[in-house]
Short mmCIF file of C-alpha atoms and ligand atoms in Angstrom, two decimals:
data_model
loop_
_atom_site.label_atom_id
_atom_site.label_comp_id
_atom_site.label_asym_id
_atom_site.label_seq_id
_atom_site.Cartn_x
_atom_site.Cartn_y
_atom_site.Cartn_z
CA MET J 621 12.95 22.03 -32.58
CA ALA J 622 9.66 20.16 -32.80
CA ILE J 623 10.08 19.79 -36.54
CA PHE J 624 13.62 18.58 -36.09
CA LEU J 625 12.45 15.98 -33.56
CA GLN J 626 9.69 14.80 -35.82
CA ALA J 627 12.07 14.62 -38.73
CA SER J 628 14.58 12.62 -36.75
CA LEU J 629 11.84 10.28 -35.51
CA LEU J 630 10.78 9.80 -39.11
CA VAL J 631 14.34 8.96 -40.07
CA LEU J 632 14.52 6.49 -37.20
CA TRP J 633 11.26 4.96 -38.26
CA LEU J 634 12.38 4.70 -41.87
CA LEU J 635 15.67 3.17 -40.78
CA SER J 636 13.98 0.61 -38.59
CA SER J 637 11.27 -0.25 -41.09
CA SER J 638 13.73 -0.60 -43.92
CA SER J 639 15.95 -2.85 -41.85
CA GLU J 640 12.85 -4.89 -41.00
CA ASN J 641 11.92 -5.16 -44.65
CA THR J 642 15.28 -6.63 -45.49
CA CYS J 643 14.77 -9.37 -42.92
CA SER J 644 13.02 -12.41 -44.19
CA ALA J 645 10.14 -13.66 -42.08
CA LYS J 646 12.33 -16.53 -40.93
CA GLU J 647 14.84 -14.21 -39.36
CA THR J 648 12.34 -12.47 -37.09
CA ARG J 649 12.10 -15.51 -34.87
CA GLU J 650 13.07 -15.40 -31.22
CA GLY J 651 16.50 -16.88 -31.92
CA GLN J 652 17.49 -13.80 -33.84
CA TYR J 653 16.47 -11.63 -30.94
CA PRO J 654 17.73 -13.34 -27.81
CA HIS J 655 17.19 -10.14 -25.85
CA ASN J 656 13.69 -9.40 -27.08
CA HIS J 657 10.19 -10.79 -26.83
CA ILE J 658 8.39 -11.18 -30.12
CA VAL J 659 4.71 -11.08 -29.31
CA SER J 660 1.50 -10.80 -31.21
CA VAL J 661 -0.27 -7.58 -30.38
CA SER J 662 -3.58 -9.35 -29.84
CA SER J 663 -2.00 -11.51 -27.12
CA LEU J 664 -1.18 -8.38 -25.13
CA LEU J 665 -4.87 -7.75 -24.65
CA PRO J 666 -6.80 -9.95 -22.22
CA SER J 667 -9.32 -12.25 -23.82
CA THR J 668 -13.00 -12.12 -22.90
CA VAL J 669 -13.04 -15.92 -22.56
CA CYS J 670 -12.01 -17.56 -19.31
CA ASN J 671 -8.94 -19.74 -19.73
CA ARG J 672 -8.52 -21.72 -16.49
CA SER J 673 -5.11 -23.04 -15.56
CA SER J 674 -5.05 -26.80 -16.00
CA LYS J 675 -2.08 -27.21 -13.67
CA VAL J 676 -2.72 -30.05 -11.26
CA LEU J 677 -1.58 -29.09 -7.82
CA GLY J 678 -1.64 -30.96 -4.56
CA THR J 679 -2.83 -30.29 -1.07
CA GLY J 680 -2.61 -26.74 0.20
CA TYR J 681 -3.46 -25.10 -3.07
CA LEU J 682 -5.95 -22.36 -3.97
CA GLU J 683 -6.87 -21.04 -7.37
CA LEU J 684 -6.29 -17.31 -7.83
CA VAL J 685 -8.84 -15.53 -9.97
CA HIS J 686 -8.69 -11.98 -11.29
CA LYS J 687 -11.65 -10.04 -9.91
CA HIS J 688 -12.41 -8.21 -13.16
CA GLY J 689 -11.62 -10.99 -15.63
CA PRO J 690 -13.93 -13.46 -17.40
CA CYS J 691 -13.20 -16.23 -14.82
CA SER J 692 -14.46 -14.08 -11.94
CA GLU J 693 -17.44 -15.27 -9.95
CA LEU J 694 -17.78 -11.88 -8.36
CA LYS J 695 -19.96 -10.71 -11.24
CA GLN J 696 -18.79 -7.17 -11.02
CA GLY J 697 -19.10 -6.91 -14.77
CA LYS J 698 -17.08 -5.07 -17.32
CA ALA J 699 -18.35 -1.70 -16.18
CA ASN J 700 -16.43 -2.13 -12.95
CA THR J 701 -13.07 -2.77 -14.56
CA PRO J 702 -10.94 -0.03 -13.04
CA SER J 703 -9.75 2.73 -15.31
CA TRP J 704 -6.14 3.70 -15.65
CA SER J 705 -6.56 6.63 -13.27
CA GLU J 706 -8.34 4.47 -10.68
CA ILE J 707 -5.43 2.03 -10.80
CA LEU J 708 -3.02 4.91 -10.24
CA LEU J 709 -5.03 6.22 -7.31
CA LYS J 710 -5.25 2.81 -5.62
CA ASP J 711 -1.55 2.26 -6.19
CA GLN J 712 -0.68 5.61 -4.68
CA ALA J 713 -2.63 4.80 -1.53
CA ARG J 714 -0.93 1.41 -1.32
CA VAL J 715 2.53 2.87 -1.88
CA HIS J 716 1.88 5.55 0.71
CA SER J 717 0.80 2.99 3.30
CA ILE J 718 3.77 0.68 2.63
CA ASN J 719 6.14 3.59 3.05
CA SER J 720 4.55 4.92 6.21
CA ARG J 721 4.56 1.46 7.78
CA GLN J 722 8.12 0.85 6.64
CA ARG J 723 9.17 4.11 8.30
CA SER J 724 7.33 3.23 11.48
CA TYR J 725 9.15 -0.11 11.70
CA ARG J 726 12.45 1.67 11.26
CA ASN J 727 11.71 4.13 14.00
CA SER J 728 12.64 2.05 17.03
CA ASP J 729 11.53 4.68 19.53
CA GLU J 730 7.98 4.47 18.36
CA ASN J 731 5.75 2.24 20.30
CA HIS J 732 2.39 1.88 18.75
CA ARG J 733 1.22 -0.86 21.01
CA LEU J 734 -2.01 -0.12 22.66
CA LYS J 735 -3.05 -1.10 26.07
CA GLN J 736 -6.18 -3.13 26.30
CA THR J 737 -8.96 -0.70 26.92
CA GLU J 738 -12.55 -1.21 27.86
CA SER J 739 -14.55 0.62 25.29
CA THR J 740 -18.08 0.81 24.02
CA THR J 741 -17.18 1.04 20.37
CA PHE J 742 -14.73 -0.56 17.99
CA LEU J 743 -11.45 1.34 17.89
CA PHE J 744 -9.78 3.19 15.06
CA SER J 745 -6.41 2.17 13.73
CA TYR J 746 -3.76 3.29 11.25
CA ASP J 747 -4.31 3.88 7.58
CA GLN J 748 -3.45 0.98 5.34
CA SER J 749 -4.35 0.01 1.85
CA ILE J 750 -4.86 -3.25 0.10
CA GLY J 751 -4.65 -1.58 -3.30
CA LEU J 752 -6.91 -2.86 -6.03
CA GLY J 753 -7.06 -6.34 -4.49
CA GLU J 754 -7.22 -7.94 -7.91
CA TYR J 755 -6.65 -11.61 -7.12
CA TYR J 756 -9.06 -13.52 -4.97
CA ALA J 757 -9.59 -17.10 -3.85
CA LYS J 758 -12.46 -18.97 -2.29
CA VAL J 759 -12.18 -20.56 1.16
CA ASP J 760 -14.66 -22.10 3.57
CA ILE J 761 -15.07 -20.83 7.12
CA GLY J 762 -16.90 -22.63 9.92
CA THR J 763 -18.59 -26.00 10.44
CA PRO J 764 -20.23 -26.78 8.12
CA GLY J 765 -18.13 -24.63 5.81
CA GLN J 766 -19.57 -21.41 4.43
CA SER J 767 -17.81 -20.19 1.27
CA VAL J 768 -16.30 -16.73 1.33
CA TYR J 769 -14.19 -14.80 -1.17
CA VAL J 770 -10.92 -13.36 0.07
CA ILE J 771 -8.08 -11.30 -1.36
CA LEU J 772 -4.66 -12.82 -0.61
CA ASP J 773 -2.40 -9.98 0.37
CA THR J 774 1.31 -10.09 1.23
CA GLY J 775 1.01 -6.58 2.67
CA SER J 776 -1.74 -7.38 5.20
CA ASP J 777 -1.42 -8.99 8.61
CA ILE J 778 -4.83 -10.14 9.69
CA THR J 779 -7.62 -12.11 8.05
CA TRP J 780 -11.11 -10.63 8.10
CA ILE J 781 -14.50 -11.30 6.60
CA GLN J 782 -17.90 -9.65 7.04
CA CYS J 783 -20.10 -11.32 9.64
CA LYS J 784 -23.76 -11.49 10.44
CA PRO J 785 -25.66 -9.99 12.13
CA CYS J 786 -23.76 -6.95 10.76
CA SER J 787 -24.73 -5.26 14.01
CA ILE J 788 -23.60 -1.86 12.73
CA GLN J 789 -23.24 -2.22 8.96
CA CYS J 790 -22.12 -4.54 6.18
CA PHE J 791 -21.51 -3.66 2.55
CA LYS J 792 -23.01 -5.56 -0.34
CA GLN J 793 -20.76 -8.48 -1.20
CA PRO J 794 -20.88 -11.26 -3.77
CA GLY J 795 -22.27 -14.39 -2.11
CA PRO J 796 -23.82 -14.71 1.34
CA ILE J 797 -22.33 -13.04 4.41
CA PHE J 798 -20.80 -15.46 6.91
CA ASP J 799 -23.17 -16.35 9.72
CA PRO J 800 -21.30 -17.32 12.93
CA SER J 801 -24.48 -18.60 14.55
CA LYS J 802 -24.58 -21.40 11.98
CA SER J 803 -21.04 -22.58 12.71
CA SER J 804 -20.52 -25.14 15.47
CA SER J 805 -16.76 -24.39 15.56
CA HIS J 806 -17.12 -20.64 16.07
CA THR J 807 -15.69 -19.13 19.28
CA THR J 808 -15.37 -15.51 20.34
CA LEU J 809 -12.18 -14.71 22.22
CA PRO J 810 -12.09 -13.33 25.75
CA CYS J 811 -9.97 -10.20 26.09
CA LYS J 812 -7.31 -11.99 28.14
CA SER J 813 -6.93 -14.90 25.70
CA SER J 814 -3.66 -15.66 23.91
CA GLY J 815 -5.30 -15.02 20.53
CA CYS J 816 -6.35 -11.57 21.63
CA ASN J 817 -2.89 -10.93 23.05
CA LEU J 818 -1.35 -11.82 19.70
CA LEU J 819 -3.47 -9.11 18.12
CA SER J 820 -2.63 -6.51 20.72
CA ALA J 821 1.07 -7.34 20.40
CA SER J 822 0.96 -6.82 16.65
CA ARG J 823 2.31 -3.55 15.44
CA PRO J 824 0.16 -1.05 13.58
CA PRO J 825 -2.16 -0.90 11.78
CA HIS J 826 -4.39 -3.08 13.91
CA GLU J 827 -5.92 -1.88 17.04
CA GLN J 828 -7.36 -4.21 19.51
CA GLY J 829 -10.01 -3.51 22.06
CA CYS J 830 -12.52 -5.15 24.31
CA ILE J 831 -16.30 -5.02 24.47
CA SER J 832 -18.02 -6.96 27.29
CA ASP J 833 -14.97 -9.22 27.54
CA LYS J 834 -15.00 -9.95 23.81
CA CYS J 835 -11.83 -9.24 21.86
CA THR J 836 -12.26 -6.68 19.07
CA TYR J 837 -10.14 -5.61 16.11
CA SER J 838 -10.28 -2.74 13.68
CA SER J 839 -8.69 -2.01 10.34
CA ASP J 840 -9.06 1.26 8.52
CA TYR J 841 -7.97 1.68 4.96
CA ALA J 842 -6.57 4.81 3.39
CA ASP J 843 -9.33 4.90 0.80
CA GLY J 844 -11.98 5.35 3.48
CA SER J 845 -13.09 1.73 3.72
CA PHE J 846 -12.85 -0.03 7.07
CA THR J 847 -13.76 -3.14 9.00
CA HIS J 848 -14.29 -3.30 12.77
CA GLY J 849 -15.63 -6.20 14.73
CA PHE J 850 -14.92 -9.19 16.93
CA PHE J 851 -11.71 -11.13 16.78
CA VAL J 852 -12.76 -14.77 16.70
CA GLN J 853 -11.65 -18.33 16.11
CA ASP J 854 -13.15 -20.75 13.61
CA LYS J 855 -12.28 -23.57 11.25
CA LEU J 856 -10.81 -22.63 7.88
CA THR J 857 -10.94 -25.11 5.00
CA PHE J 858 -9.51 -25.00 1.49
CA PRO J 859 -12.15 -26.29 -0.86
CA SER J 860 -11.12 -29.44 -2.69
CA SER J 861 -13.06 -32.01 -4.66
CA ASP J 862 -10.85 -34.66 -3.12
CA SER J 863 -11.85 -34.92 0.53
CA LYS J 864 -8.59 -36.71 1.45
CA SER J 865 -6.43 -33.78 0.38
CA LYS J 866 -8.67 -31.18 2.00
CA VAL J 867 -6.75 -28.69 4.08
CA ILE J 868 -8.30 -27.90 7.44
CA VAL J 869 -6.99 -25.28 9.82
CA ASN J 870 -8.72 -25.52 13.19
CA ASN J 871 -8.99 -22.57 15.55
CA TYR J 872 -7.96 -20.06 12.92
CA LEU J 873 -7.91 -16.47 14.22
CA LEU J 874 -9.77 -13.94 12.14
CA GLY J 875 -11.72 -10.73 12.27
CA CYS J 876 -15.49 -11.02 12.07
CA GLY J 877 -16.57 -7.61 10.82
CA GLN J 878 -19.65 -5.94 12.28
CA ASN J 879 -19.00 -2.38 11.12
CA ASN J 880 -17.76 -2.56 7.53
CA SER J 881 -17.65 -0.07 4.71
CA ASN J 882 -16.21 -0.59 1.29
CA ALA J 883 -16.25 3.06 0.13
CA GLY J 884 -14.31 2.32 -3.03
CA GLY J 885 -12.29 -0.36 -1.31
CA PRO J 886 -12.17 -4.11 -1.70
CA LYS J 887 -15.59 -5.68 -1.93
CA ILE J 888 -14.64 -8.93 -0.19
CA GLY J 889 -12.57 -10.14 2.77
CA VAL J 890 -8.79 -10.43 3.14
CA ILE J 891 -6.26 -13.09 4.14
CA GLY J 892 -3.07 -11.44 5.41
CA LEU J 893 0.17 -13.07 4.23
CA SER J 894 2.70 -10.69 5.78
CA ARG J 895 5.47 -11.69 8.19
CA ALA J 896 3.46 -10.52 11.21
CA PRO J 897 2.84 -13.20 13.89
CA ILE J 898 -0.92 -12.85 13.43
CA SER J 899 -0.80 -13.57 9.68
CA PHE J 900 -1.97 -16.72 7.93
CA VAL J 901 1.68 -17.70 7.41
CA TYR J 902 2.43 -17.86 11.15
CA GLN J 903 -0.93 -19.25 12.21
CA THR J 904 -0.57 -22.19 9.85
CA ALA J 905 3.12 -22.74 10.63
CA PRO J 906 2.73 -26.31 12.00
CA LYS J 907 1.06 -27.37 8.78
CA PHE J 908 2.69 -25.28 6.06
CA LYS J 909 6.12 -24.54 7.58
CA LYS J 910 5.84 -20.82 6.88
CA TYR J 911 6.37 -20.84 3.15
CA PHE J 912 4.13 -20.30 0.19
CA SER J 913 4.36 -19.66 -3.49
CA TYR J 914 2.12 -18.07 -6.06
CA CYS J 915 1.92 -17.51 -9.75
CA PHE J 916 -0.13 -14.62 -11.05
CA PRO J 917 -1.59 -15.40 -14.47
CA SER J 918 -0.30 -13.68 -17.59
CA ASP J 919 -3.50 -11.66 -17.86
CA SER J 920 -6.91 -11.25 -16.28
CA SER J 921 -8.54 -13.90 -18.49
CA SER J 922 -6.44 -16.74 -17.02
CA THR J 923 -6.21 -18.12 -13.51
CA GLY J 924 -3.18 -18.53 -11.29
CA TYR J 925 -2.57 -20.33 -8.02
CA ILE J 926 -1.14 -20.07 -4.56
CA THR J 927 0.30 -23.08 -2.72
CA PHE J 928 1.21 -23.37 0.93
CA GLY J 929 3.88 -25.72 2.25
CA GLU J 930 4.41 -27.44 -1.09
CA PRO J 931 7.83 -29.17 -0.71
CA ASP J 932 8.56 -28.96 -4.45
CA VAL J 933 8.95 -25.20 -4.41
CA LEU J 934 11.92 -25.31 -2.03
CA ASN J 935 13.66 -28.05 -3.99
CA ASN J 936 13.01 -26.73 -7.47
CA LYS J 937 16.39 -25.92 -9.01
CA HIS J 938 14.81 -23.41 -11.41
CA ILE J 939 13.86 -21.19 -8.50
CA LYS J 940 16.63 -18.85 -7.40
CA PHE J 941 16.50 -17.23 -3.98
CA THR J 942 17.55 -13.89 -2.58
CA PRO J 943 17.87 -13.22 1.16
CA ILE J 944 15.44 -10.97 3.01
CA PRO J 945 17.81 -8.47 4.69
CA THR J 946 17.68 -8.69 8.44
CA THR J 947 17.79 -5.50 10.42
CA PRO J 948 16.92 -5.00 14.07
CA GLN J 949 13.78 -3.12 13.12
CA GLN J 950 12.75 -5.08 10.10
CA SER J 951 9.44 -4.61 8.47
CA GLN J 952 6.86 -7.34 8.11
CA PHE J 953 6.81 -6.95 4.35
CA TYR J 954 8.96 -9.06 2.05
CA ASP J 955 12.09 -6.98 1.44
CA VAL J 956 14.73 -7.91 -1.08
CA VAL J 957 17.88 -6.19 -2.35
CA VAL J 958 17.99 -5.34 -6.06
CA THR J 959 21.54 -5.33 -7.45
CA GLY J 960 20.83 -4.41 -11.06
CA ILE J 961 18.40 -4.22 -13.95
CA SER J 962 18.95 -5.06 -17.60
CA VAL J 963 17.01 -3.99 -20.67
CA ALA J 964 17.55 -5.99 -23.87
CA GLY J 965 20.45 -7.81 -22.24
CA LYS J 966 22.31 -4.62 -21.32
CA GLN J 967 22.88 -3.69 -17.70
CA LEU J 968 21.53 -0.27 -16.89
CA PRO J 969 24.13 2.22 -15.67
CA ILE J 970 22.80 2.58 -12.14
CA LYS J 971 25.10 3.38 -9.22
CA SER J 972 24.95 0.52 -6.74
CA SER J 973 24.22 3.02 -3.97
CA VAL J 974 20.83 3.71 -5.58
CA PHE J 975 19.63 0.29 -4.48
CA THR J 976 21.78 -0.43 -1.45
CA ARG J 977 20.37 2.61 0.31
CA GLY J 978 17.07 0.89 0.69
CA SER J 979 15.57 -2.42 -0.10
CA ALA J 980 12.67 -3.18 -2.39
CA VAL J 981 9.40 -4.72 -1.29
CA VAL J 982 7.98 -7.63 -3.29
CA ASP J 983 4.26 -6.93 -3.13
CA SER J 984 1.15 -8.74 -4.33
CA GLY J 985 -1.11 -5.71 -4.07
CA THR J 986 0.68 -2.88 -5.89
CA VAL J 987 0.06 -2.95 -9.64
CA PHE J 988 2.98 -0.87 -10.96
CA THR J 989 6.64 -1.38 -10.17
CA LEU J 990 8.16 1.68 -8.54
CA LEU J 991 11.89 2.32 -8.73
CA PRO J 992 14.11 5.02 -7.24
CA PRO J 993 14.02 8.06 -9.58
CA GLU J 994 17.55 7.50 -10.87
CA ALA J 995 16.94 3.84 -11.62
CA PHE J 996 13.63 4.53 -13.28
CA ALA J 997 15.14 7.25 -15.49
CA ALA J 998 17.77 4.76 -16.69
CA LEU J 999 15.16 2.06 -17.34
CA ARG J 1000 12.85 4.40 -19.20
CA SER J 1001 15.60 5.79 -21.36
CA ALA J 1002 16.97 2.34 -22.31
CA PHE J 1003 13.47 1.03 -22.95
CA ARG J 1004 12.47 3.97 -25.16
CA LYS J 1005 15.70 3.57 -27.12
CA GLU J 1006 14.98 -0.10 -27.78
CA MET J 1007 11.40 0.73 -28.75
CA ALA J 1008 12.38 3.62 -31.04
CA ARG J 1009 10.72 2.07 -34.07
CA TYR J 1010 7.25 2.34 -32.47
CA LYS J 1011 5.17 5.43 -32.01
CA LEU J 1012 5.74 6.76 -28.51
CA LEU J 1013 2.76 8.40 -26.88
CA ALA J 1014 4.59 10.03 -24.03
CA ALA J 1015 2.80 12.27 -21.64
CA ALA J 1016 3.05 13.39 -18.08
CA THR J 1017 -0.22 12.93 -16.22
CA THR J 1018 -0.79 14.54 -12.89
CA SER J 1019 -2.73 12.44 -10.46
CA SER J 1020 -3.34 13.74 -6.94
CA GLY J 1021 -0.33 15.98 -7.17
CA ILE J 1022 2.03 13.24 -8.34
CA ILE J 1023 3.37 13.47 -11.86
CA ILE J 1024 3.18 10.15 -13.65
CA ASP J 1025 5.45 10.03 -16.59
CA ARG J 1026 3.91 7.75 -19.17
CA THR J 1027 5.78 5.70 -21.73
CA CYS J 1028 3.01 4.39 -23.95
CA TYR J 1029 2.87 3.00 -27.45
CA ASP J 1030 0.28 2.68 -30.16
CA PHE J 1031 0.62 -0.81 -31.61
CA SER J 1032 -2.61 -0.72 -33.60
CA ILE J 1033 -0.95 -1.01 -37.01
CA TYR J 1034 1.18 -4.02 -36.02
CA LYS J 1035 0.45 -7.72 -35.86
CA THR J 1036 3.56 -8.53 -33.85
CA VAL J 1037 5.92 -6.31 -31.92
CA VAL J 1038 9.46 -6.73 -30.67
CA ILE J 1039 9.77 -5.75 -27.00
CA PRO J 1040 13.09 -5.63 -25.15
CA LYS J 1041 13.45 -8.15 -22.34
CA ILE J 1042 13.70 -6.69 -18.85
CA SER J 1043 15.47 -8.57 -16.05
CA PHE J 1044 15.93 -7.74 -12.39
CA PHE J 1045 18.94 -9.09 -10.49
CA PHE J 1046 19.06 -9.62 -6.75
CA GLU J 1047 21.58 -10.20 -4.02
CA GLY J 1048 22.57 -13.85 -3.96
CA GLY J 1049 22.33 -14.21 -7.72
CA ALA J 1050 18.57 -14.51 -8.17
CA GLU J 1051 17.09 -13.16 -11.37
CA LEU J 1052 13.54 -12.27 -12.33
CA GLU J 1053 13.05 -12.12 -16.08
CA VAL J 1054 9.88 -10.16 -16.66
CA ASP J 1055 7.41 -12.02 -18.89
CA ALA J 1056 6.36 -10.42 -22.19
CA LYS J 1057 2.97 -9.77 -20.59
CA GLY J 1058 4.53 -8.28 -17.47
CA ILE J 1059 5.88 -5.15 -19.12
CA PHE J 1060 2.82 -3.17 -20.18
CA LEU J 1061 -0.48 -2.14 -18.71
CA SER J 1062 -3.06 -1.48 -21.38
CA ARG J 1063 -4.82 1.85 -21.28
CA ASP J 1064 -8.05 2.83 -22.92
CA HIS J 1065 -8.93 -0.77 -23.94
CA GLY J 1066 -5.59 -1.40 -25.55
CA LYS J 1067 -5.37 1.79 -27.61
CA GLU J 1068 -2.22 2.48 -25.66
CA MET J 1069 0.22 0.01 -24.16
CA CYS J 1070 2.02 1.71 -21.31
CA LEU J 1071 5.15 0.74 -19.42
CA ALA J 1072 4.05 -0.68 -16.05
CA PHE J 1073 7.08 0.81 -14.30
CA THR J 1074 7.35 4.20 -12.70
CA SER J 1075 9.32 6.20 -10.18
CA THR J 1076 9.06 6.37 -6.41
CA ALA J 1077 9.15 9.67 -4.59
CA GLU J 1078 12.71 10.51 -3.50
CA GLY J 1079 13.65 8.38 -0.48
CA ASP J 1080 10.73 5.94 -0.71
CA VAL J 1081 11.26 2.19 -0.95
CA ALA J 1082 11.16 0.48 -4.32
CA ILE J 1083 8.15 -1.80 -4.83
CA LEU J 1084 8.02 -4.74 -7.22
CA GLY J 1085 4.40 -4.73 -8.34
CA ASN J 1086 2.14 -7.50 -9.54
CA ILE J 1087 2.29 -6.82 -13.29
CA MET J 1088 6.00 -7.59 -13.43
CA GLN J 1089 5.33 -10.78 -11.42
CA ARG J 1090 2.92 -12.20 -14.00
CA SER J 1091 3.75 -15.75 -15.05
CA VAL J 1092 6.64 -15.83 -12.59
CA GLN J 1093 6.62 -18.26 -9.70
CA VAL J 1094 7.31 -16.25 -6.56
CA VAL J 1095 8.29 -18.14 -3.40
CA TYR J 1096 8.10 -16.59 0.08
CA ASP J 1097 10.11 -18.56 2.61
CA VAL J 1098 9.78 -16.88 6.00
CA ASP J 1099 11.92 -19.25 8.11
CA GLY J 1100 14.51 -19.47 5.36
CA GLY J 1101 14.55 -15.65 5.28
CA ARG J 1102 14.39 -15.54 1.51
CA VAL J 1103 12.26 -14.85 -1.53
CA GLY J 1104 12.63 -16.88 -4.72
CA PHE J 1105 11.78 -16.33 -8.36
CA GLY J 1106 11.38 -18.95 -11.03
CA PRO J 1107 10.20 -19.10 -14.58
CA GLY J 1108 6.63 -19.96 -13.80
CA SER J 1109 3.93 -20.05 -16.35
CA CYS J 1110 0.95 -20.74 -14.17
CA THR J 1111 -0.48 -23.35 -16.46
C1 NAG G 305 -4.90 -20.43 -22.47
O1 NAG G 305 -3.67 -20.34 -21.77
C2 NAG G 305 -2.61 -21.11 -22.30
C3 NAG G 305 -1.42 -20.94 -21.41
O2 NAG G 305 -1.18 -19.61 -21.11
C4 NAG G 305 -2.31 -20.66 -23.73
O3 NAG G 305 -1.30 -21.47 -24.25
C5 NAG G 305 -3.57 -20.76 -24.57
O4 NAG G 305 -3.32 -20.24 -25.84
C6 NAG G 305 -4.70 -19.98 -23.91
N1 NAG G 305 -5.92 -20.16 -24.66
C7 NAG G 305 -6.68 -19.15 -25.04
C8 NAG G 305 -7.94 -19.50 -25.75
O5 NAG G 305 -6.38 -17.99 -24.82
C1 NAG G 306 -18.30 2.42 12.47
O1 NAG G 306 -17.02 2.79 11.99
C2 NAG G 306 -16.93 4.13 11.53
C3 NAG G 306 -15.57 4.34 10.92
O2 NAG G 306 -14.55 4.09 11.81
C4 NAG G 306 -17.19 5.07 12.70
O3 NAG G 306 -17.15 6.42 12.27
C5 NAG G 306 -18.54 4.76 13.30
O4 NAG G 306 -18.73 5.54 14.47
C6 NAG G 306 -18.64 3.27 13.67
N1 NAG G 306 -19.97 3.02 14.14
C7 NAG G 306 -20.18 2.56 15.38
C8 NAG G 306 -21.61 2.49 15.78
O5 NAG G 306 -19.29 2.19 16.12
#
């Protein structure tokens, strides 16, 4: 059997290489392969040189930098670049937390709200995960502004940073820790204030408490990291060389962490971009009208951006929108309804019930894309068929009890490769065509290029991860109840 398989693979390889040999170089251009990407193998690997986006953007814009890439100021070095198995572990925690929160939203009987309690310590809260937290931006907090690094996360609700005096503990972070005593605009919130009420009215995973009439918050992450501290108000500023276009948000509500641990978690603060009323999106509603858009760069050596309230993104005819389904118990994630997937221009044979049963979450913090088992099996099989001419390094890896089925290729003998295009279709006619660099995740420094798509556990929601969003402009329009996708290119 094994010999037969090898023999048939050899035949396939001979067939494909002979058909390639008969093509003249001219014919291997994109036009001949409308349903394929023709890419140079070296371009699939991130460069070691920082290539900043030169896109000129207006007010309400932040540059997004990959934490482990050459543009990073976080100086975590190459040694800290996460391995393939670390990425899988972080993703699993993230996926688990999205699913448990999604289920808790659906369960209308559950009431996780906590009463305000007088307590001598910061409270615990529900497990959550911000995943790898790969993309960060720099903002200024306080008056005068103190620069802090934050991860922008569509799956988080609150904003938090570490704060001096770190009365219990702070972890080592790049750059100085925010010092509230040096900010003239800093205010702690009394427990009966509206800001504190907003926190206590938010659904899990944030618990709110009270210490000597000061509002407290706590966030615990599934990976063991946590942040507990005072819930405060201060000025938030987007850095800009042009003082006229500087964005200033006064009285911004955020967590000022006094008991923080990063135990393998994110090593900086977070800005929550979910649809929760406490998130950045709602707090800045008067200014930014509750919509934002980002573009993740094509790889970790380039930079991307996020813009808030930029009118162009709602009027751009290249961006196609899909409605966020409304249900009585809707989640505060960004849900969309997938209607189909194509590989190399061919629709996959997936029963519509596979996707209509549950929606998919568009997420900034999950790396892989996870599809219902049936849909993933169809994608994998079509993809492998289209890639038959390349050496498949398939293997099933077990990681914390979950079997990850790998579809990896060794491209080392090629200069260019032909990769089938993958497109996702959504209710309302929106389409997301995955960029050539949004299909693979390199493993072992590029020795293997592995499909960045995998399967959910049975019954879990699908998640559209950040690799497949690379170079795509993604628009989140909360009041419009829709998410949009456009051919981006972040440059
Ligand atoms: C920098 O990025 C642009 C746009 O993605 C690309 O065209 C250019 O080749 C890149 N330069 C380097 C040195 O990688
Ligand atoms: C700090 O938080 C950790 C984790 O929740 C907790 O175990 C510890 O007791 C807290 N320390 C104090 C002094 O509150």
